[in-house]
Coordinates of C-alpha atoms and ligand atoms in Angstrom, one line a residue:
M1 CA 105.4 147.7 103.0
V2 CA 107.3 145.1 101.0
P3 CA 107.2 146.1 97.3
K4 CA 105.3 143.8 95.0
R5 CA 107.7 142.4 92.4
L6 CA 106.8 141.7 88.9
L7 CA 108.9 139.8 86.3
C8 CA 107.9 141.0 82.9
I9 CA 109.1 139.0 79.8
S10 CA 108.8 141.3 76.8
P11 CA 110.6 140.3 73.6
G12 CA 109.2 143.2 71.6
D13 CA 108.8 146.9 72.0
L14 CA 109.3 148.2 75.5
G15 CA 107.1 151.2 75.2
A16 CA 104.1 149.5 76.7
I17 CA 106.2 148.5 79.7
D18 CA 107.2 152.1 80.4
V19 CA 103.5 153.1 80.4
L20 CA 102.7 150.2 82.7
R21 CA 105.6 151.1 85.0
A22 CA 104.3 154.6 85.4
D23 CA 100.9 153.2 86.5
M24 CA 102.5 150.8 89.0
P25 CA 104.2 153.0 91.7
S26 CA 103.9 150.3 94.4
W27 CA 105.6 147.7 92.2
Q28 CA 109.1 146.8 91.5
V29 CA 109.1 145.8 87.8
S30 CA 112.0 143.8 86.3
T31 CA 112.0 143.5 82.5
V32 CA 113.7 140.8 80.5
R33 CA 113.8 140.3 76.7
S34 CA 113.7 136.5 76.4
I35 CA 112.9 133.3 78.1
D36 CA 116.6 132.6 78.7
E37 CA 117.0 136.0 80.4
A38 CA 113.9 135.2 82.5
R39 CA 115.5 131.9 83.6
S40 CA 118.5 133.7 85.0
A41 CA 116.4 136.4 86.6
L42 CA 114.4 133.7 88.3
R43 CA 117.6 132.1 89.6
Q44 CA 118.5 135.3 91.3
D45 CA 115.2 136.6 92.7
A46 CA 111.9 135.2 93.7
Y47 CA 108.7 136.4 92.0
L48 CA 105.1 135.6 92.8
V49 CA 103.8 137.2 89.6
G50 CA 105.0 137.2 86.0
L51 CA 103.8 139.0 82.9
L52 CA 104.1 137.6 79.4
M53 CA 104.1 140.6 77.2
H54 CA 103.5 139.4 73.6
V55 CA 105.2 136.0 74.3
I56 CA 102.1 133.9 73.5
G57 CA 102.0 133.1 69.9
S58 CA 105.3 134.8 69.1
Q59 CA 107.9 132.5 70.7
P60 CA 108.5 128.8 70.0
H61 CA 105.5 127.0 71.7
L62 CA 107.6 124.2 73.1
E63 CA 110.1 126.5 74.7
V64 CA 107.3 128.6 76.3
E65 CA 105.5 125.6 77.5
R66 CA 108.6 124.1 79.0
F67 CA 109.4 127.3 80.7
L68 CA 105.9 127.7 82.2
R69 CA 105.9 124.1 83.3
Q70 CA 109.1 124.6 85.2
H71 CA 107.9 127.8 86.8
S72 CA 104.3 126.9 87.4
H73 CA 104.5 128.1 91.0
I74 CA 104.5 131.7 89.6
Q75 CA 101.2 133.3 88.7
W76 CA 101.5 134.2 85.0
V77 CA 99.4 136.9 83.3
G78 CA 99.5 137.2 79.5
V79 CA 99.1 140.2 77.1
F80 CA 98.7 139.4 73.4
R81 CA 96.7 140.1 70.3
A82 CA 93.5 138.1 70.2
E83 CA 94.7 136.3 67.0
A84 CA 97.7 135.0 68.9
I85 CA 95.7 132.2 70.4
G86 CA 94.1 131.1 67.1
A87 CA 96.0 127.8 67.3
P88 CA 94.6 125.2 69.7
T89 CA 98.0 124.5 71.2
W90 CA 98.3 128.1 72.3
R91 CA 94.8 128.2 73.6
D92 CA 95.5 125.1 75.7
L93 CA 98.7 126.7 76.9
V94 CA 96.9 129.8 78.0
A95 CA 94.2 127.7 79.7
D96 CA 96.7 125.5 81.5
Y97 CA 99.4 127.9 82.6
L98 CA 98.1 131.5 82.7
C99 CA 95.9 132.7 85.5
D100 CA 94.5 135.6 83.5
Y101 CA 95.2 137.4 80.2
H102 CA 94.4 140.7 78.4
T103 CA 94.1 141.2 74.7
L104 CA 94.8 144.4 72.7
P105 CA 94.0 147.2 72.7
L106 CA 95.5 147.2 76.2
D107 CA 93.7 148.9 79.0
T108 CA 96.6 149.5 81.3
R109 CA 94.5 150.4 84.3
R110 CA 92.6 147.1 84.1
L111 CA 95.9 145.2 83.7
V112 CA 97.4 146.8 86.8
H113 CA 94.2 145.9 88.6
T114 CA 94.6 142.2 87.5
L115 CA 98.2 142.1 88.5
G116 CA 97.4 143.4 92.0
H117 CA 94.6 140.9 92.3
V118 CA 96.8 138.0 91.2
H119 CA 99.5 139.1 93.6
G120 CA 97.1 139.1 96.5
H121 CA 95.9 135.7 95.5
A122 CA 99.5 134.4 95.2
L123 CA 100.2 135.6 98.7
L124 CA 97.2 133.5 99.9
R125 CA 98.4 130.5 97.9
R126 CA 101.9 130.6 99.1
P127 CA 102.7 127.0 100.3
R128 CA 102.7 126.6 104.0
P129 CA 102.2 123.5 106.0
R130 CA 98.5 122.8 105.8
P131 CA 97.0 120.6 108.5
G132 CA 96.5 117.2 107.1
T133 CA 99.1 117.5 104.4
S134 CA 102.2 117.3 106.6
P135 CA 104.3 114.4 105.5
S136 CA 104.2 113.0 109.0
A137 CA 100.4 113.1 109.7
L138 CA 98.6 109.7 110.0
I139 CA 96.0 110.1 107.3
G140 CA 92.8 108.1 107.2
S141 CA 89.3 108.3 108.7
C142 CA 88.1 104.7 108.7
D143 CA 87.3 103.0 112.0
A144 CA 90.7 101.2 112.1
M145 CA 92.6 104.5 111.7
L146 CA 90.5 106.3 114.3
R147 CA 91.2 103.5 116.7
L148 CA 94.9 103.7 115.9
R149 CA 95.1 107.4 116.4
S150 CA 93.3 107.2 119.8
Q151 CA 95.7 104.4 120.8
V152 CA 98.6 106.6 119.7
E153 CA 97.3 109.4 121.9
R154 CA 97.0 107.2 125.0
M155 CA 100.4 105.5 124.5
A156 CA 102.0 109.0 124.1
K157 CA 101.0 109.8 127.7
V158 CA 102.9 107.0 129.3
D159 CA 106.5 105.8 129.1
A160 CA 106.1 102.1 128.7
P161 CA 107.6 100.2 125.7
V162 CA 105.4 99.9 122.6
L163 CA 105.6 97.1 120.1
I164 CA 104.1 97.9 116.7
W165 CA 103.1 95.1 114.4
G166 CA 102.1 95.5 110.8
E167 CA 103.0 94.6 107.2
S168 CA 105.9 96.4 105.4
G169 CA 104.9 99.8 104.3
S170 CA 101.7 99.9 106.4
G171 CA 102.9 102.9 108.6
K172 CA 104.7 101.4 111.6
E173 CA 107.5 104.0 111.6
L174 CA 105.0 106.8 111.1
T175 CA 103.0 105.5 114.1
A176 CA 106.2 105.5 116.2
Q177 CA 106.9 109.1 115.1
A178 CA 103.3 110.1 116.0
I179 CA 103.7 108.6 119.5
H180 CA 107.1 110.3 120.0
R181 CA 105.8 113.6 118.8
Q182 CA 102.8 113.6 121.1
S183 CA 104.8 112.5 124.1
L184 CA 106.7 114.5 126.7
R185 CA 109.9 113.4 125.1
S186 CA 109.0 115.2 121.8
T187 CA 111.7 117.8 122.5
G188 CA 114.3 115.0 122.7
P189 CA 115.5 113.0 119.7
M190 CA 113.8 110.0 118.1
V191 CA 116.5 107.7 116.9
P192 CA 115.5 104.9 114.5
I193 CA 117.6 101.8 114.2
N194 CA 116.8 99.2 111.5
C195 CA 118.0 96.1 113.2
G196 CA 117.9 94.2 109.9
A197 CA 119.9 96.7 107.9
I198 CA 123.1 97.0 110.0
A199 CA 125.8 94.5 109.3
P200 CA 125.8 91.8 112.0
N201 CA 129.5 92.5 112.8
L202 CA 128.8 96.2 113.3
I203 CA 125.5 96.2 115.1
H204 CA 127.0 95.8 118.6
S205 CA 129.2 98.8 118.3
E206 CA 126.5 100.8 116.4
L207 CA 124.0 100.2 119.2
F208 CA 126.3 100.4 122.3
G209 CA 129.2 102.5 121.0
Y210 CA 132.9 101.8 121.9
E211 CA 135.8 103.2 123.7
R212 CA 139.0 104.3 122.1
G213 CA 141.2 101.2 121.6
A214 CA 138.4 98.7 122.0
F215 CA 139.5 97.1 118.7
T216 CA 141.9 97.9 115.9
G217 CA 140.7 101.0 114.2
A218 CA 138.8 102.4 117.2
A219 CA 140.8 105.6 117.2
R220 CA 138.4 107.5 119.4
D221 CA 135.4 107.0 121.5
K222 CA 132.1 106.6 119.7
V223 CA 128.7 107.2 121.2
G224 CA 126.3 104.3 120.3
L225 CA 122.8 104.9 118.9
I226 CA 121.1 103.9 122.2
E227 CA 123.1 106.6 124.0
S228 CA 122.4 109.2 121.4
A229 CA 118.7 108.8 122.0
N230 CA 119.1 109.9 125.6
G231 CA 116.1 112.0 126.6
G232 CA 114.1 110.9 123.6
T233 CA 112.8 107.7 121.9
L234 CA 114.6 104.8 120.5
F235 CA 112.8 103.2 117.6
L236 CA 114.0 99.6 117.0
D237 CA 112.7 98.7 113.6
E238 CA 112.5 95.1 112.4
I239 CA 113.3 94.0 115.9
G240 CA 112.8 90.4 114.8
D241 CA 116.1 90.6 112.9
L242 CA 118.2 91.4 116.0
P243 CA 120.8 88.6 116.5
K244 CA 120.4 86.4 119.5
D245 CA 123.5 87.7 121.4
L246 CA 122.4 91.3 121.0
Q247 CA 118.9 90.3 122.2
A248 CA 120.6 89.5 125.6
N249 CA 122.4 92.8 125.6
L250 CA 119.3 94.7 124.8
L251 CA 117.4 92.9 127.5
R252 CA 120.1 93.9 130.0
F253 CA 119.8 97.5 128.9
L254 CA 116.0 97.4 129.3
Q255 CA 116.4 96.0 132.9
D256 CA 119.2 98.3 134.2
R257 CA 118.7 101.3 131.9
T258 CA 122.5 101.6 131.5
I259 CA 124.8 100.7 128.6
I260 CA 128.4 99.7 128.6
R261 CA 130.4 100.7 125.5
L262 CA 132.6 98.1 123.9
G263 CA 136.0 98.1 125.5
S264 CA 134.8 99.7 128.7
T265 CA 133.5 98.6 132.0
R266 CA 131.7 101.8 133.0
A267 CA 127.9 101.7 133.0
I268 CA 126.4 104.8 131.5
P269 CA 122.8 105.6 132.5
V270 CA 120.5 106.3 129.5
D271 CA 117.0 107.6 129.7
V272 CA 115.0 106.5 126.6
R273 CA 111.6 105.2 125.7
V274 CA 111.7 102.1 123.5
I275 CA 109.3 101.6 120.6
S276 CA 109.9 98.6 118.5
A277 CA 108.3 97.4 115.3
S278 CA 108.2 94.1 113.4
H279 CA 106.5 92.8 110.3
V280 CA 107.0 89.2 111.4
N281 CA 104.9 87.7 114.1
L282 CA 107.3 87.7 117.1
Q283 CA 105.2 85.2 119.1
Q284 CA 105.9 82.7 116.4
A285 CA 109.6 83.6 116.4
V286 CA 109.5 83.1 120.2
A287 CA 107.8 79.7 119.7
R288 CA 110.5 78.7 117.2
G289 CA 113.2 79.8 119.6
D290 CA 114.5 82.6 117.4
F291 CA 113.5 85.4 119.7
R292 CA 113.9 85.5 123.5
E293 CA 110.7 85.3 125.3
D294 CA 111.8 87.5 128.2
L295 CA 112.8 90.2 125.7
Y296 CA 109.5 89.9 123.9
Y297 CA 107.5 90.5 127.1
R298 CA 109.7 93.5 128.0
L299 CA 109.1 95.1 124.6
S300 CA 105.4 94.3 124.1
V301 CA 104.0 96.0 127.2
L302 CA 101.8 98.1 124.9
P303 CA 101.2 96.1 121.7
V304 CA 99.5 97.8 118.7
T305 CA 98.7 96.7 115.2
V306 CA 98.8 98.9 112.1
P307 CA 96.2 97.4 109.7
A308 CA 97.2 96.5 106.2
L309 CA 96.0 99.0 103.5
R310 CA 93.6 96.4 102.0
E311 CA 91.8 96.2 105.3
R312 CA 91.0 99.9 105.2
R313 CA 89.9 100.4 101.6
D314 CA 87.6 103.3 102.7
D315 CA 90.8 105.3 103.2
L316 CA 92.3 104.6 99.8
V317 CA 91.0 107.6 97.9
E318 CA 91.7 110.0 100.8
L319 CA 95.3 108.7 101.0
A320 CA 95.8 108.8 97.2
E321 CA 94.6 112.5 97.1
H322 CA 96.8 113.3 100.1
F323 CA 99.9 112.1 98.3
F324 CA 98.8 113.8 95.1
H325 CA 98.8 117.1 97.0
L326 CA 101.9 116.3 99.0
Y327 CA 103.9 115.7 95.9
S328 CA 102.2 118.3 93.7
A329 CA 105.4 120.2 93.2
D330 CA 106.5 117.3 90.9
K331 CA 103.4 117.4 88.8
S332 CA 102.5 119.3 85.7
P333 CA 100.1 122.1 86.3
R334 CA 97.6 120.7 83.9
L335 CA 97.2 117.5 86.0
K336 CA 94.0 117.8 87.9
G337 CA 93.7 114.5 89.8
F338 CA 92.5 110.9 89.4
S339 CA 90.0 109.8 86.7
S340 CA 87.0 107.8 87.9
K341 CA 88.6 104.7 86.3
A342 CA 91.8 105.3 88.2
V343 CA 89.8 105.6 91.4
E344 CA 88.1 102.2 90.6
A345 CA 91.4 100.6 89.8
I346 CA 92.8 101.9 93.1
A347 CA 89.9 100.5 95.0
A348 CA 90.2 97.1 93.4
H349 CA 93.9 96.6 93.8
D350 CA 95.1 94.6 96.8
W351 CA 98.1 96.8 97.8
P352 CA 100.5 94.1 99.0
G353 CA 103.1 96.9 99.5
N354 CA 100.6 98.9 101.5
V355 CA 100.9 102.7 101.8
R356 CA 104.5 102.7 100.5
E357 CA 103.2 101.1 97.3
L358 CA 100.5 103.6 97.0
I359 CA 103.0 106.5 97.4
N360 CA 105.2 105.0 94.7
R361 CA 102.4 104.4 92.2
V362 CA 100.9 107.9 92.7
R363 CA 104.3 109.6 92.4
R364 CA 105.1 107.7 89.2
A365 CA 101.6 108.4 87.8
M366 CA 102.1 112.2 88.5
V367 CA 105.2 112.1 86.3
M368 CA 103.9 109.8 83.6
A369 CA 100.4 111.1 83.1
D370 CA 100.1 113.1 79.9
G371 CA 96.4 114.0 80.1
R372 CA 94.6 116.1 82.7
W373 CA 93.6 113.1 84.7
I374 CA 95.6 110.2 86.1
E375 CA 94.5 107.0 84.4
P376 CA 94.8 103.3 85.6
D377 CA 97.7 102.9 83.1
D378 CA 99.7 105.8 84.7
L379 CA 99.4 104.0 88.0
D380 CA 100.4 100.8 86.3
L381 CA 97.2 99.2 87.5
V382 CA 94.7 97.3 85.4
M383 CA 91.0 98.0 85.4
P384 CA 89.2 95.5 87.5
S385 CA 87.3 93.0 85.4
P386 CA 83.5 93.5 85.7
P387 CA 81.5 90.8 87.5
I388 CA 80.6 87.8 85.4
D389 CA 76.9 88.7 85.2
A390 CA 77.8 92.0 83.6
V391 CA 80.1 90.3 81.1
L392 CA 77.3 87.9 80.1
D393 CA 74.8 90.7 79.8
D394 CA 77.2 92.5 77.6
A395 CA 77.8 89.5 75.3
R396 CA 74.0 88.8 75.1
C397 CA 73.4 92.4 74.2
S398 CA 75.9 92.6 71.4
S399 CA 74.9 89.3 69.8
E400 CA 71.3 90.5 70.0
R401 CA 72.3 93.7 68.3
L402 CA 74.2 91.8 65.6
A403 CA 71.3 89.4 64.9
I404 CA 68.8 92.3 64.6
R405 CA 71.1 94.3 62.4
A406 CA 71.7 91.3 60.1
C407 CA 68.0 90.5 59.8
L408 CA 67.1 94.1 59.1
D409 CA 69.7 94.2 56.3
R410 CA 68.5 91.0 54.9
T411 CA 64.8 92.2 54.8
G412 CA 65.7 95.6 53.4
Q413 CA 64.9 97.3 56.8
N414 CA 61.4 95.8 56.9
V415 CA 60.6 95.6 60.6
S416 CA 57.6 93.2 60.3
R417 CA 59.5 90.7 58.2
A418 CA 62.6 91.0 60.4
A419 CA 60.3 90.3 63.4
R420 CA 58.9 87.3 61.7
D421 CA 62.3 85.9 60.8
L422 CA 63.5 86.4 64.3
G423 CA 60.4 84.7 65.7
V424 CA 59.3 87.7 67.9
S425 CA 56.2 89.9 67.8
R426 CA 56.3 93.3 66.2
T427 CA 55.8 94.9 69.7
T428 CA 58.9 93.0 70.9
M429 CA 60.8 94.0 67.8
Y430 CA 60.1 97.7 68.4
R431 CA 61.1 97.3 72.0
L432 CA 64.4 95.7 70.9
L433 CA 65.0 98.5 68.4
A434 CA 64.5 101.1 71.0
K435 CA 66.7 99.2 73.5
H436 CA 69.6 99.2 71.0
G437 CA 69.0 102.7 69.7
M438 CA 68.3 101.3 66.2
R439 CA 65.7 102.3 63.7
G440 CA 64.0 99.9 61.4
Ligands
LIG509 N1 98.2 106.6 107.4 C1 99.2 107.2 106.7 N2 99.0 108.5 106.3 C2 100.0 109.1 105.6 N3 101.1 108.5 105.2 C3 101.3 107.2 105.6 C4 100.4 106.5 106.4 N4 100.9 105.3 106.6 C5 102.1 105.2 106.0 N5 102.4 106.4 105.4 C6 103.6 106.7 104.6 O1 103.9 105.5 103.9 C7 105.3 105.2 103.9 C8 105.6 103.9 104.6 O2 105.3 104.0 106.0 P1 106.2 103.5 107.1 O3 105.8 104.0 108.4 O4 107.7 103.7 106.8 O5 105.9 101.9 107.0 P2 106.5 100.7 107.7 O6 107.4 101.2 108.8 O7 105.4 99.9 108.3 O8 107.2 99.9 106.7 C9 105.9 106.4 104.6 O9 106.3 107.4 103.7 C10 104.8 107.0 105.5 O10 105.0 108.4 105.7
LIG510 MG1 109.6 100.6 108.2

């Protein structure tokens, strides 16, 4: 059996630790005297469980908090005198960072029991890829996403070219990855090429490779990206940005399934499946004469659209929570999730940058939030303005309240006179007082 390891930080007397050690034969206990020593111990070995022996309330609060925040993946148990958590800051720290604590007089048997329990729990909680939280899963359960996933499944079974259309950040590349992963080619590589990001003068040699001596500086043969995808999938991102002359070369490749490196005459057969993606409407580009029509038809045998995020609002919260968990290593342990106002703000935003924008806002909020809940501010989102009816109601209500308050003050809190001054019956006056939670 692997020994259970405990890191014990004990700035004071070590007597209690010796007693504890005797009661923990199946544990390997390492003791350090300070937080600094603990840091170096943690750099050398991994621990699931740590014990803070009289650290709470006796060491500088800020230092302890910083340390625990940095090592929040460890389950910490505290032992201290009950008075040590008299101050609210220490109480908060115990609530936020410790999974259990014991106060004096110390019952060693109970403490050993707690540590064993916490260790077992830590084993269960050890991070492992959970279904649904993998960075490459297509998350979402609205109709549009269900449709997309079933299209992905069907397209994965065949080898025809796929053309994915969608706004930037909507998940085109992720969709391409999903098709590749579910296809028979999944054991081969998926090679992404961003046609818009490679310098125009390099793109030919990048895609097709070159032979030694093809041009000055070509000291040795270079395999092009298309060739390197052999046996797998070639993902041509932003295909609309491909220069016209390369469109002709790509078309030739799609027809013969061979490439010719620059400076060579030898045709090399390459077996790849082509998936391309574009955020511009290629049909319009064809109509304008910017994109070859014959290439367009070659690439778009299986067209698929990834809907913009604002068209699948029902998935917003699920996605936001997914990224919250995915990036939870970056967050402070006291951060619990999204406040209801934040959820409202997320639902009301238009998400022009789609899922990528959502990821960026959530990650930023996880770093910036200083409360327990992410607020609209942390996401850099504004609260949606309430519908105009609600605004008017609100205004009506507060002027009503002001008028009643003023009238009551004027009449020395005499309800009957105030009612007369306001021109309402006494019954109405009492109803108004009740409505505004006022007393006459
Ligand atoms: N449905 C989804 N579920 C989970 N993550 C997603 C989803 N759609 C997009 N993403 C993530 O959003 C980011 C942008 O997606 P990406 O596929 O690169 O968009 P595009 O290629 O359309 O610009 C990536 O980090 C991707 O993993
Ligand atoms: Mg992309």
